[in-house]
CSV table of C-alpha atoms and ligand atoms in Angstrom, one decimal:
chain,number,residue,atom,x,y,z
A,1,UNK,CA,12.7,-21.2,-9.6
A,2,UNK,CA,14.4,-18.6,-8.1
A,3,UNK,CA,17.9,-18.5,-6.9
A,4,UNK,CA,20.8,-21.0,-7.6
A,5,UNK,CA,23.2,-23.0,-6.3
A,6,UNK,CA,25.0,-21.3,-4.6
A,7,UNK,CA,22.3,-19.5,-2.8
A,8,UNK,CA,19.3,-22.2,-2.4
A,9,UNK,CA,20.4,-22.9,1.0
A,10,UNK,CA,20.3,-19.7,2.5
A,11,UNK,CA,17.3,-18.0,3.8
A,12,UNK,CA,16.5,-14.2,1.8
A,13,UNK,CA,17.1,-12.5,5.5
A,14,UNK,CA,18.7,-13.2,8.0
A,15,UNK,CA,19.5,-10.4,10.9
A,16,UNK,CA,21.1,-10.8,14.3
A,17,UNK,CA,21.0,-8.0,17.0
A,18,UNK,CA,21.0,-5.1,14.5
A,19,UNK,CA,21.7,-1.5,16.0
A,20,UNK,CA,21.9,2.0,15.0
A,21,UNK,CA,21.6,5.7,16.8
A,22,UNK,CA,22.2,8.8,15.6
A,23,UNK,CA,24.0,10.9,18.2
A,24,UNK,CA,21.9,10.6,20.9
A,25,UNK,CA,18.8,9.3,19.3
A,26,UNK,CA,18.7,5.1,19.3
A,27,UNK,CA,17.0,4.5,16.1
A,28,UNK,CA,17.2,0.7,15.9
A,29,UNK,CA,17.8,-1.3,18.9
A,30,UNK,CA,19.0,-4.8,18.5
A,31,UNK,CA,16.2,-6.1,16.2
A,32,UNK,CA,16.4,-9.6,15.4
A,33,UNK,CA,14.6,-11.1,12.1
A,34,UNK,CA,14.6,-13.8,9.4
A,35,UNK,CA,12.4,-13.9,6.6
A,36,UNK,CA,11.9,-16.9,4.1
A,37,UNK,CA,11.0,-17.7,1.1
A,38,UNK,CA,7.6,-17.1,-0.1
A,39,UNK,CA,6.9,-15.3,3.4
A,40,UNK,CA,5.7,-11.8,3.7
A,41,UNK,CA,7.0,-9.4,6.2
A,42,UNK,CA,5.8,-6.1,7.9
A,43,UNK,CA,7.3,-4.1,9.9
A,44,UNK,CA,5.0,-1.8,11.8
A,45,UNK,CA,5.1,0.7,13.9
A,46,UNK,CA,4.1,4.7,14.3
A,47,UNK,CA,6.6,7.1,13.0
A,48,UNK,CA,10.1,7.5,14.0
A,49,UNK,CA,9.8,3.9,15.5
A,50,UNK,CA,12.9,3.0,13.5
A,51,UNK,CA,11.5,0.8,10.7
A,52,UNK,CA,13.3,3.0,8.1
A,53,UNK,CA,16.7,2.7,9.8
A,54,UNK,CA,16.4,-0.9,10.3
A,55,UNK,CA,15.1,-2.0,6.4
A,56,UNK,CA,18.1,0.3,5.5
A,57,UNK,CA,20.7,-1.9,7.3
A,58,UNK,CA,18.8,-4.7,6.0
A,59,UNK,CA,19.0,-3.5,2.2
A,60,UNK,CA,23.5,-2.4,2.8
A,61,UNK,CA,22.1,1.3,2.8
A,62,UNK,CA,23.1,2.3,6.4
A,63,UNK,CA,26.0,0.1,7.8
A,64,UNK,CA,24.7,-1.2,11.7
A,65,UNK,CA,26.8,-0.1,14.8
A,66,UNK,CA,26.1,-3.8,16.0
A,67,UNK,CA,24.6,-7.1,14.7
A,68,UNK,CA,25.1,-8.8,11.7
A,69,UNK,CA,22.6,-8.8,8.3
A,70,UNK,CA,23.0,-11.8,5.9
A,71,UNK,CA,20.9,-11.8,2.4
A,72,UNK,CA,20.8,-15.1,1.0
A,73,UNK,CA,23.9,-16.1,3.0
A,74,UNK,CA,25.5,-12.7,1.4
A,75,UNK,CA,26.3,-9.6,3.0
A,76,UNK,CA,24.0,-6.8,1.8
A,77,UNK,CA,25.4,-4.0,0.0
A,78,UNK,CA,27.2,-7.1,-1.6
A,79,UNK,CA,27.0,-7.6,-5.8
A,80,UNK,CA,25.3,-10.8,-4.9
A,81,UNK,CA,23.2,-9.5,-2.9
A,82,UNK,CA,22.0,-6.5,-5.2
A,83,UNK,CA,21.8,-9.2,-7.9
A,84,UNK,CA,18.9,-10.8,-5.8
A,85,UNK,CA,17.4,-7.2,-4.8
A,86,UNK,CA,14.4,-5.3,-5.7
A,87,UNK,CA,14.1,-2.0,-4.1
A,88,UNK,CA,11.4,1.0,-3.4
A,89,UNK,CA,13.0,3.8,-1.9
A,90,UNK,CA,10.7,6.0,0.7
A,91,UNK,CA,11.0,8.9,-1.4
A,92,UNK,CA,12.7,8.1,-4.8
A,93,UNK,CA,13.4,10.8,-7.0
A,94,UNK,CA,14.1,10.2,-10.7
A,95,UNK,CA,16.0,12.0,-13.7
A,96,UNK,CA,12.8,14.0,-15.2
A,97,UNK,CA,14.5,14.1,-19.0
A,98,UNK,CA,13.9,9.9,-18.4
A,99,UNK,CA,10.6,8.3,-19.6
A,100,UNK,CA,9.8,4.9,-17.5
A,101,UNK,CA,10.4,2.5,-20.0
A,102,UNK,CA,14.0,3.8,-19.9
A,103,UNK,CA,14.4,4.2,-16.1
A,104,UNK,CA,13.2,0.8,-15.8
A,105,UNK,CA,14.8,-1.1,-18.0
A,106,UNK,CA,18.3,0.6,-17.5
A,107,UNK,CA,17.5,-0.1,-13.8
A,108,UNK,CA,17.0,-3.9,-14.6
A,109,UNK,CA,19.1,-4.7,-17.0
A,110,UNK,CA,21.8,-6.4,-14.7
A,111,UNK,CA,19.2,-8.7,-13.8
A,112,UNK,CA,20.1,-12.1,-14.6
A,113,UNK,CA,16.1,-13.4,-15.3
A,114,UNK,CA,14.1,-12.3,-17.5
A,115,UNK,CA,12.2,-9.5,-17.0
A,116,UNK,CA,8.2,-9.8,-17.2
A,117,UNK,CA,8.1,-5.9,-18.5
A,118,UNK,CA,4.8,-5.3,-19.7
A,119,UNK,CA,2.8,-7.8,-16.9
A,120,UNK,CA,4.3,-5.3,-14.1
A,121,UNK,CA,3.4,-2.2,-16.2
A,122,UNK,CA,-0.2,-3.0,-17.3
A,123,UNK,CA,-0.5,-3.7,-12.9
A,124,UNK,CA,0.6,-0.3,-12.2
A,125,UNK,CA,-1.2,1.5,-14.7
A,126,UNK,CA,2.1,2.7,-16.4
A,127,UNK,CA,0.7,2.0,-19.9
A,128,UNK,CA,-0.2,5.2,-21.1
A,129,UNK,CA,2.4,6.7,-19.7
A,130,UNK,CA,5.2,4.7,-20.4
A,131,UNK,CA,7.2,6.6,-23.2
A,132,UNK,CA,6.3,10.4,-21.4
A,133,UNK,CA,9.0,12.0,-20.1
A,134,UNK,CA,8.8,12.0,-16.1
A,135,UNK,CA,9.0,15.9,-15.7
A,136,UNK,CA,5.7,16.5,-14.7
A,137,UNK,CA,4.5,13.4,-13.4
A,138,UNK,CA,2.3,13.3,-10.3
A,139,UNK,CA,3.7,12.2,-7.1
A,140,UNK,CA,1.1,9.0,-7.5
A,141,UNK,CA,2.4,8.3,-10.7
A,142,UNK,CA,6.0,8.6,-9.8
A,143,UNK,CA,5.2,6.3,-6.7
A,144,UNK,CA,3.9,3.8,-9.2
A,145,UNK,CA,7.1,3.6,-11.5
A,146,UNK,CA,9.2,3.3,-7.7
A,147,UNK,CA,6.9,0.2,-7.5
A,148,UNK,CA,7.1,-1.4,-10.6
A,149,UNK,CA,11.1,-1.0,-10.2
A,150,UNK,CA,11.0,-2.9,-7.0
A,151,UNK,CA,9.1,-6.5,-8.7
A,152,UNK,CA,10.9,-6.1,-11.9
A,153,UNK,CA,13.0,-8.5,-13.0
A,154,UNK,CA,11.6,-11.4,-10.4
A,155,UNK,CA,13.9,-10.0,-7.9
A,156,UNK,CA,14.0,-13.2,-5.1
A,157,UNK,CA,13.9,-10.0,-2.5
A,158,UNK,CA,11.8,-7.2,-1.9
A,159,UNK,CA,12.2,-4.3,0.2
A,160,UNK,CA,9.4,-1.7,0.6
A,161,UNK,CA,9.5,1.6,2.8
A,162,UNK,CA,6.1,2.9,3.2
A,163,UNK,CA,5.4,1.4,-0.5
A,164,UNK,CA,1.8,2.9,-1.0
A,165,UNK,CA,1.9,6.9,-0.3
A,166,UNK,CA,0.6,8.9,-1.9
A,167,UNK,CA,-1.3,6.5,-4.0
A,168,UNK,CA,-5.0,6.5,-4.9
A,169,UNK,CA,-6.7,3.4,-3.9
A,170,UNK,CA,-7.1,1.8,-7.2
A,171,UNK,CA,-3.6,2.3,-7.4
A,172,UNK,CA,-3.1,0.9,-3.5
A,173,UNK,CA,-4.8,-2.3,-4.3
A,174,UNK,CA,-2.8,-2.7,-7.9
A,175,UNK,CA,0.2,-2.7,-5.4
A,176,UNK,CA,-1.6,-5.3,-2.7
A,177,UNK,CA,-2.6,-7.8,-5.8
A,178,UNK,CA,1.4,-7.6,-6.9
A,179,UNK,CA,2.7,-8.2,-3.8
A,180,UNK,CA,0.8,-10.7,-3.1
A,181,UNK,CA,1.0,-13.2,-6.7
A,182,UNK,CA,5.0,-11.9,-6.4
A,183,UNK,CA,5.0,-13.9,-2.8
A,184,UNK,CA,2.5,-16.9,-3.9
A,185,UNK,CA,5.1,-17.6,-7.0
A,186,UNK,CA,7.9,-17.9,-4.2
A,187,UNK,CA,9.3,-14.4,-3.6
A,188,UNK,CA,10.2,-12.8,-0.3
A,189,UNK,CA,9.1,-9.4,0.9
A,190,UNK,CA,9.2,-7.0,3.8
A,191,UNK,CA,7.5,-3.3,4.0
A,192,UNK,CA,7.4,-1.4,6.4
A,193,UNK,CA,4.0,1.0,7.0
A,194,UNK,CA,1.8,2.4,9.6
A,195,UNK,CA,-1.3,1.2,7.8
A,196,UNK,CA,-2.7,-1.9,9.9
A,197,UNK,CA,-5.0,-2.5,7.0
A,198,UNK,CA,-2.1,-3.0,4.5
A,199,UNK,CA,0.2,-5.0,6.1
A,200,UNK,CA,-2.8,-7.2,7.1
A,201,UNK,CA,-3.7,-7.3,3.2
A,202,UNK,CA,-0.2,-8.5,2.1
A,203,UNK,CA,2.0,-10.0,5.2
A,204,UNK,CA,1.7,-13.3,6.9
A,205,UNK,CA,4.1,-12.2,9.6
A,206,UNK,CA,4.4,-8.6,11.5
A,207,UNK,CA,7.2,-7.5,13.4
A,208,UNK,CA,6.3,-4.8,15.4
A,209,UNK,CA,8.6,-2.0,16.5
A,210,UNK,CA,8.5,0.8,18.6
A,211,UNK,CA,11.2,3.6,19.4
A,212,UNK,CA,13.9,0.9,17.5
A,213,UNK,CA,12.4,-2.0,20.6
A,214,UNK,CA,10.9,-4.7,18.9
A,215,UNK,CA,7.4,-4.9,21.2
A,216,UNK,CA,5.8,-7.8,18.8
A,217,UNK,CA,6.5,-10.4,16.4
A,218,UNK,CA,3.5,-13.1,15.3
A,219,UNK,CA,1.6,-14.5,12.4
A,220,UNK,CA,-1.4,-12.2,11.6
A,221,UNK,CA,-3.5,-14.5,13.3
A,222,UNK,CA,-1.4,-14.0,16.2
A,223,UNK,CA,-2.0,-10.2,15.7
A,224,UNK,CA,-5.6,-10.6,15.2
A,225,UNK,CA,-6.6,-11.9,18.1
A,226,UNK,CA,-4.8,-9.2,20.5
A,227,UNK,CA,-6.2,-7.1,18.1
A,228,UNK,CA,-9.9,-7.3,20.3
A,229,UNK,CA,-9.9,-4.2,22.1
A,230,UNK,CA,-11.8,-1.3,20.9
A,231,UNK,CA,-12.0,2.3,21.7
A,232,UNK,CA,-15.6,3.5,22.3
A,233,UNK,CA,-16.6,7.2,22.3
A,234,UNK,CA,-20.3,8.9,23.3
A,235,UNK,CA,-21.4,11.9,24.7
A,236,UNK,CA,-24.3,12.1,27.9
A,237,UNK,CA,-26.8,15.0,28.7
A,238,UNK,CA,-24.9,17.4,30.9
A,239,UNK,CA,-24.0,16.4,34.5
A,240,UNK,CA,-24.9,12.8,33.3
A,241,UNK,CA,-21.8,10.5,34.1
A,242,UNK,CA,-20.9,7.4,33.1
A,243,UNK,CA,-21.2,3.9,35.1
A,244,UNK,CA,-17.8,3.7,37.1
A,245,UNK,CA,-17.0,0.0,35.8
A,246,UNK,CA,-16.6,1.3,32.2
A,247,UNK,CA,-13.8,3.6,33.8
A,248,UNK,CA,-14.6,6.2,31.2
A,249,UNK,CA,-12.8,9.4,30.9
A,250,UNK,CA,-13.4,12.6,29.9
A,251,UNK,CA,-12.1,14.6,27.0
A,252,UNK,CA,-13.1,16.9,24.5
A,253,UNK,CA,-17.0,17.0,25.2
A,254,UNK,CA,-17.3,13.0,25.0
A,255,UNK,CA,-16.4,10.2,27.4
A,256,UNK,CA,-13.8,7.6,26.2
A,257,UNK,CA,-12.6,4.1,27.2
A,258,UNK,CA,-11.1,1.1,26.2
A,259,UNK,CA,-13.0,-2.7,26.7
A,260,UNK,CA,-11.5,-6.5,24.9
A,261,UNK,CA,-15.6,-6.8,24.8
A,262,UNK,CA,-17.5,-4.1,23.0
A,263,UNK,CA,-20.9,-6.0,22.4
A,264,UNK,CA,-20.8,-7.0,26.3
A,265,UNK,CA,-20.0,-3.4,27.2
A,266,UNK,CA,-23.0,-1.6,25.2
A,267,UNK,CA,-25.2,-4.3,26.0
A,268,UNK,CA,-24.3,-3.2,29.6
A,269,UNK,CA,-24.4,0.3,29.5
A,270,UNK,CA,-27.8,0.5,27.3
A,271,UNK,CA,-29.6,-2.1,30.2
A,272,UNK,CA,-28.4,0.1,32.9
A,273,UNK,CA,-29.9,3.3,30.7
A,274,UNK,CA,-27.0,5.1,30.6
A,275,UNK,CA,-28.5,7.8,28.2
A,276,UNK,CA,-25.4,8.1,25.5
A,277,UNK,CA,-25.6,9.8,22.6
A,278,UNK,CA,-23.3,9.8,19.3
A,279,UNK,CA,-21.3,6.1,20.0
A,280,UNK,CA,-18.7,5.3,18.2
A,281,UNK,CA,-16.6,2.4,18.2
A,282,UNK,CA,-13.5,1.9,16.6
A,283,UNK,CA,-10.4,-0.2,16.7
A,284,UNK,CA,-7.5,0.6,18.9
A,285,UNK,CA,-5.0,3.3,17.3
A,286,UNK,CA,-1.7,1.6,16.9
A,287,UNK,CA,-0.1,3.4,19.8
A,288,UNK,CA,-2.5,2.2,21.6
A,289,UNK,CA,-2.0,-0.7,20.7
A,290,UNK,CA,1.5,-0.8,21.6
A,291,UNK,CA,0.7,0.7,24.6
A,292,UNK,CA,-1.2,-2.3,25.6
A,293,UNK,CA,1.0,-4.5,24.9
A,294,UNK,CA,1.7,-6.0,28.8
A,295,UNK,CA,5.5,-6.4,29.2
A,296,UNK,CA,6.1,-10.0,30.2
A,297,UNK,CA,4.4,-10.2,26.2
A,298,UNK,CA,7.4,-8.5,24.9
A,299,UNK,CA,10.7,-11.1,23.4
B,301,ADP,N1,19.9,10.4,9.4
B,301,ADP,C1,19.4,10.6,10.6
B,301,ADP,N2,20.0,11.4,11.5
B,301,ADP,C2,19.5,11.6,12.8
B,301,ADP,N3,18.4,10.9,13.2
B,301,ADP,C3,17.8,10.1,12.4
B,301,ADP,C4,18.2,9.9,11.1
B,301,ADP,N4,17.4,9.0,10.5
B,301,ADP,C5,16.5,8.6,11.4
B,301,ADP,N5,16.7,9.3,12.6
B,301,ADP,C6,15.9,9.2,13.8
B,301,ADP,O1,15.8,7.8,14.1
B,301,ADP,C7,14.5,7.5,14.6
B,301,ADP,C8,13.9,6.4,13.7
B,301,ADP,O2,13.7,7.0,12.4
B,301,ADP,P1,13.1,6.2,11.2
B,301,ADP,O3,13.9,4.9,11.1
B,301,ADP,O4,13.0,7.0,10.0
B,301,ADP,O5,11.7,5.8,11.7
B,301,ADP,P2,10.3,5.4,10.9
B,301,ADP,O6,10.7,4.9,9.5
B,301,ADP,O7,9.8,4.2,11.7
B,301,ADP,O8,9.4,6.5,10.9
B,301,ADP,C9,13.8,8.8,14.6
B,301,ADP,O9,13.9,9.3,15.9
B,301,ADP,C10,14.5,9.7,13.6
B,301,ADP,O10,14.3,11.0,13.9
B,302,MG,MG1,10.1,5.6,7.7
């Protein structure tokens, strides 16, 4: 059970219109969201699209020129909601004179429930160096006490910025198995990050942002199937040029275009004996992505 009381009711976020710029810059543009309990969020976008700004407002770190943020009915930045809280920051720096066991449980200790310690550490690999002194530590392993901070204690609410950075990929799929048993056993979660591949590993639902507009919200599934279009590359002999219906064009020694049917278009191009060389296909970059995105799609 997470929660009580007087918090049951009331979803883990709930965020109306929220807004920020910096002078001239509009970092975050009146983003609505809500996330539930045992419900994954991610926030994705490329960088600078605002996601940073806008999971600040959400955690009480930045304070929103507009909108409202309510954490479990509370508003963030309050006691109660801190009490409910786990955190990563993007970039956390640590006392070095502190070993983890001591950051960690100092950091936890106003934690009402009690704290799983050694299950977290043994998933991030903090065993061995649990006692050591964190002068010294790689940026990896810092990265992995920042983690292990965030899911202690069985907060009812995590927030991640870019959570896996820097992090091997033993380490990166240490992170995606936590994250995912922490949201199965009822916890909420958003992270933001640029990866596709990670946010598709731990999040049911993905808000999409881009220069602080939100461009699209779904389920994965939802994602996945706009999520067709692929890139294909090639080069041709010199003076060769490509069929006009593929609308190819040319850049950097290789011809380049866009189809929602890649089997259909090769298929194509190899009965016509269009002489390619090299191919390569490959998903749609997330600008790209974005970029696609047609208008009347948009909320
Ligand atoms: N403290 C700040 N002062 C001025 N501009 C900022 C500040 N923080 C963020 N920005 C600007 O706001 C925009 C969104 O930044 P950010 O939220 O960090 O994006 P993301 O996390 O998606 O990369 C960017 O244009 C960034 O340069
Ligand atoms: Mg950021």
């Amino acid at each position: 059970m997470r929660g009580n009381m007087s918090t049951s009711h009331h979803k883990p976020i709930e965020a109306l219109d929220i807004a920020k710029r910096f002078g001239a810059v509009t970092a975050v543009a009146g983003l609505s969201l809500h996330l539930g309990r045992g419900e994954a969020l991610g926030l994705l976008g490329p960088n600078g699209a605002g996601k940073s700004t806008a999971l600040a407002m959400l955690m009480g770190l930045r304070v929103p020129d507009a909108g409202a943020v309510r954490l479990f009915g509370h508003p963030p930045g309050s006691a109660a909601a801190r009490a409910m809280m786990g955190v990563t920051p993007q970039a956390a720096g640590f006392p070095d004179q502190l070993t983890p066991r001591e950051l960690l449980s100092y950091a936890t200790a106003r934690r009402a429930r009690a704290v799983p310690f050694d299950d977290v550490i043994a998933a991030f690999g903090l065993s061995p160096v649990i006692d050591r002194r964190m002068a010294g530590f790689s940026g990896g392993e810092v990265r992995r006490v920042a983690l292990a901070l965030a899911f202690l204690g069985r907060p009812g609410l995590v927030f991640l910025d870019e959570p896996t950075t820097g992090l091997d990929a033993e380490a990166q799929q240490a992170f995606r198995a936590t994250a995912r048993g922490y949201v199965q056993d009822g916890g909420a979660l958003i992270l933001t990050s640029h990866h596709w591949d990670e946010i598709e590993a731990v999040c049911d639902r993905i808000t999409m942002i881009d220069k602080g507009h939100k461009v699209m919200d779904g389920t994965l599934a939802d994602m996945r199937a706009r999520m067709q279009a692929r890139r294909i590359s090639f080069a041709l002999p010199e003076g060769a040029h490509p069929p006009d219906w593929l609308r190819a064009t040319h850049a950097g020694d290789r011809w380049h275009a866009e189809t929602d049917d890649s089997d259909a278009c090769l298929r194509r191009l190899v009965d016509e004996g269009t002489p390619f060389a090299d191919l390569i296909v490959e998903p749609l970059a997330l600008p790209d992505v974005i970029a696609r995105i047609k208008p009347e799609n948009r909320p």
